[in-house]
mmCIF file of C-alpha atoms in Angstrom:
data_model
loop_
_atom_site.group_PDB
_atom_site.id
_atom_site.type_symbol
_atom_site.label_atom_id
_atom_site.label_comp_id
_atom_site.label_asym_id
_atom_site.label_seq_id
_atom_site.Cartn_x
_atom_site.Cartn_y
_atom_site.Cartn_z
ATOM 1 C CA MET A 247 -33.539 60.827 9.744
ATOM 2 C CA VAL A 248 -35.766 59.935 12.547
ATOM 3 C CA ASN A 249 -36.124 56.203 13.316
ATOM 4 C CA GLY A 250 -33.127 55.301 11.112
ATOM 5 C CA TYR A 251 -32.023 52.590 13.521
ATOM 6 C CA SER A 252 -34.677 50.109 12.391
ATOM 7 C CA LEU A 253 -35.400 48.942 8.858
ATOM 8 C CA SER A 254 -39.024 48.322 9.663
ATOM 9 C CA GLY A 255 -39.354 51.850 10.943
ATOM 10 C CA GLY A 256 -40.308 52.813 14.429
ATOM 11 C CA SER A 257 -39.432 50.844 17.504
ATOM 12 C CA PRO A 258 -40.257 47.117 17.279
ATOM 13 C CA ASN A 259 -43.271 46.026 19.233
ATOM 14 C CA ILE A 260 -43.418 42.824 21.233
ATOM 15 C CA LEU A 261 -44.978 40.788 18.386
ATOM 16 C CA GLN A 262 -42.234 41.751 15.915
ATOM 17 C CA ALA A 263 -39.536 40.932 18.464
ATOM 18 C CA LEU A 264 -41.149 37.551 19.156
ATOM 19 C CA ILE A 265 -41.440 36.683 15.446
ATOM 20 C CA ARG A 266 -37.847 37.785 14.833
ATOM 21 C CA SER A 267 -36.630 35.617 17.730
ATOM 22 C CA VAL A 268 -38.573 32.588 16.465
ATOM 23 C CA VAL A 269 -37.166 33.042 12.931
ATOM 24 C CA VAL A 270 -33.610 33.325 14.274
ATOM 25 C CA ILE A 271 -34.020 30.201 16.425
ATOM 26 C CA VAL A 272 -35.526 28.179 13.543
ATOM 27 C CA ALA A 273 -32.750 29.348 11.206
ATOM 28 C CA ALA A 274 -30.111 28.360 13.765
ATOM 29 C CA ILE A 275 -31.629 24.885 14.209
ATOM 30 C CA ALA A 276 -31.911 24.398 10.433
ATOM 31 C CA GLY A 277 -28.316 25.570 9.982
ATOM 32 C CA PHE A 278 -27.138 23.083 12.587
ATOM 33 C CA PHE A 279 -28.919 20.234 10.817
ATOM 34 C CA VAL A 280 -27.471 21.268 7.430
ATOM 35 C CA PHE A 281 -24.003 21.397 9.020
ATOM 36 C CA ALA A 282 -24.482 17.969 10.637
ATOM 37 C CA ALA A 283 -25.722 16.457 7.374
ATOM 38 C CA SER A 284 -22.764 17.820 5.390
ATOM 39 C CA ALA A 285 -20.320 16.628 8.069
ATOM 40 C CA ALA A 286 -21.880 13.158 7.991
ATOM 41 C CA PHE A 287 -21.667 13.098 4.188
ATOM 42 C CA ALA A 288 -18.007 14.145 4.304
ATOM 43 C CA LEU A 289 -17.295 11.458 6.904
ATOM 44 C CA ILE A 290 -18.998 8.797 4.775
ATOM 45 C CA VAL A 291 -17.058 9.861 1.651
ATOM 46 C CA THR A 292 -13.752 9.891 3.553
ATOM 47 C CA GLY A 293 -14.457 6.481 5.065
ATOM 48 C CA GLY A 294 -15.330 5.104 1.651
ATOM 49 C CA LEU A 295 -12.065 6.395 0.177
ATOM 50 C CA VAL A 296 -10.078 4.875 3.036
ATOM 51 C CA ILE A 297 -11.802 1.512 2.584
ATOM 52 C CA LEU A 298 -11.286 1.645 -1.198
ATOM 53 C CA GLY A 299 -7.591 2.420 -0.724
ATOM 54 C CA PHE A 300 -7.250 -0.460 1.732
ATOM 55 C CA VAL A 301 -8.950 -2.870 -0.687
ATOM 56 C CA VAL A 302 -6.670 -1.767 -3.544
ATOM 57 C CA PHE A 303 -3.588 -2.133 -1.341
ATOM 58 C CA ILE A 304 -4.618 -5.617 -0.200
ATOM 59 C CA GLY A 305 -5.325 -6.627 -3.804
ATOM 60 C CA MET A 306 -1.914 -5.452 -4.982
ATOM 61 C CA TRP A 307 -0.205 -7.074 -1.994
ATOM 62 C CA LEU A 308 -1.924 -10.413 -2.672
ATOM 63 C CA ARG A 309 -1.047 -10.162 -6.351
ATOM 64 C CA ALA A 310 2.595 -9.570 -5.462
ATOM 65 C CA LYS A 311 2.604 -12.520 -3.065
ATOM 66 C CA VAL A 312 0.905 -14.910 -5.495
ATOM 67 C CA LEU A 313 2.891 -13.936 -8.586
ATOM 68 C CA GLY A 314 6.150 -13.282 -6.750
ATOM 69 C CA LYS A 315 6.505 -9.859 -8.313
ATOM 70 C CA PRO A 316 6.974 -6.625 -6.393
ATOM 71 C CA MET A 317 4.212 -4.039 -6.370
ATOM 72 C CA ASN A 318 6.651 -1.360 -7.507
ATOM 73 C CA PRO A 319 8.665 -1.983 -10.714
ATOM 74 C CA TYR A 320 11.541 0.125 -9.373
ATOM 75 C CA VAL A 321 12.097 -2.460 -6.637
ATOM 76 C CA LYS A 322 12.785 -5.024 -9.347
ATOM 77 C CA MET A 323 15.356 -2.736 -10.957
ATOM 78 C CA TYR A 324 17.033 -2.173 -7.579
ATOM 79 C CA ARG A 325 17.159 -5.917 -6.914
ATOM 80 C CA ALA A 326 18.757 -6.520 -10.318
ATOM 81 C CA GLN A 327 21.428 -3.897 -9.628
ATOM 82 C CA THR A 328 22.274 -5.332 -6.208
ATOM 83 C CA GLN A 329 22.397 -8.885 -7.581
ATOM 84 C CA ARG A 330 24.809 -7.778 -10.309
ATOM 85 C CA ALA A 331 26.989 -6.078 -7.715
ATOM 86 C CA THR A 332 27.115 -9.165 -5.483
ATOM 87 C CA ARG A 333 27.747 -11.541 -8.394
ATOM 88 C CA SER A 334 30.757 -9.643 -9.558
ATOM 89 C CA GLY A 335 32.105 -9.672 -6.004
ATOM 90 C CA PRO A 336 33.969 -6.968 -4.178
ATOM 91 C CA ARG A 337 36.856 -5.552 -6.137
ATOM 92 C CA ASP A 338 39.076 -4.168 -3.397
ATOM 93 C CA ILE A 339 40.021 -7.451 -1.663
ATOM 94 C CA ASP A 340 43.716 -8.203 -1.797
ATOM 95 C CA GLY A 341 43.537 -11.511 0.091
ATOM 96 C CA SER A 342 45.961 -10.551 2.837
ATOM 97 C CA GLY A 343 43.423 -10.206 5.659
ATOM 98 C CA PRO A 344 42.079 -12.910 7.963
ATOM 99 C CA VAL A 345 39.324 -15.212 6.766
ATOM 100 C CA LEU A 346 36.253 -15.075 8.960
ATOM 101 C CA ASP A 347 33.985 -18.087 9.226
ATOM 102 C CA ALA A 348 30.577 -17.275 10.693
ATOM 103 C CA HIS A 349 28.346 -20.108 11.814
ATOM 104 C CA GLU A 350 25.230 -20.425 13.920
ATOM 105 C CA THR A 351 25.576 -22.026 17.336
ATOM 106 C CA PRO A 352 22.872 -22.834 19.899
ATOM 107 C CA ASP A 353 23.885 -19.655 21.758
ATOM 108 C CA GLY A 354 23.781 -17.475 18.635
ATOM 109 C CA TRP A 355 26.189 -16.630 15.833
ATOM 110 C CA SER A 356 29.908 -17.168 16.249
ATOM 111 C CA VAL A 357 32.878 -16.083 14.155
ATOM 112 C CA ASP A 358 36.094 -18.091 13.938
ATOM 113 C CA ASN A 359 39.337 -16.622 12.639
ATOM 114 C CA ASP A 360 41.488 -18.915 10.500
#
């Protein structure tokens, strides 16, 4: 196998080397532009999804503020459970401890023992 190092056979002359270099440079420039275009497209799609998510969030937030309902139905269930617990009152009070009376003063909150 003589000249097996080159697919075109023989040693490349100066014209073949020049054409090969030009093709490689053009391919590299085209590859860079394809990469830049795909990166720009991905950036535009990502930005669009972020903006769409923000618009949906703002819409749901405004709906919750206008209608007075939480965005998440589980929050409503949690509120109902805590309201039931506070309505029934604490069950472990025996009435033998001091009564604390908290009131707001100009300097902040104050607690008086009776």
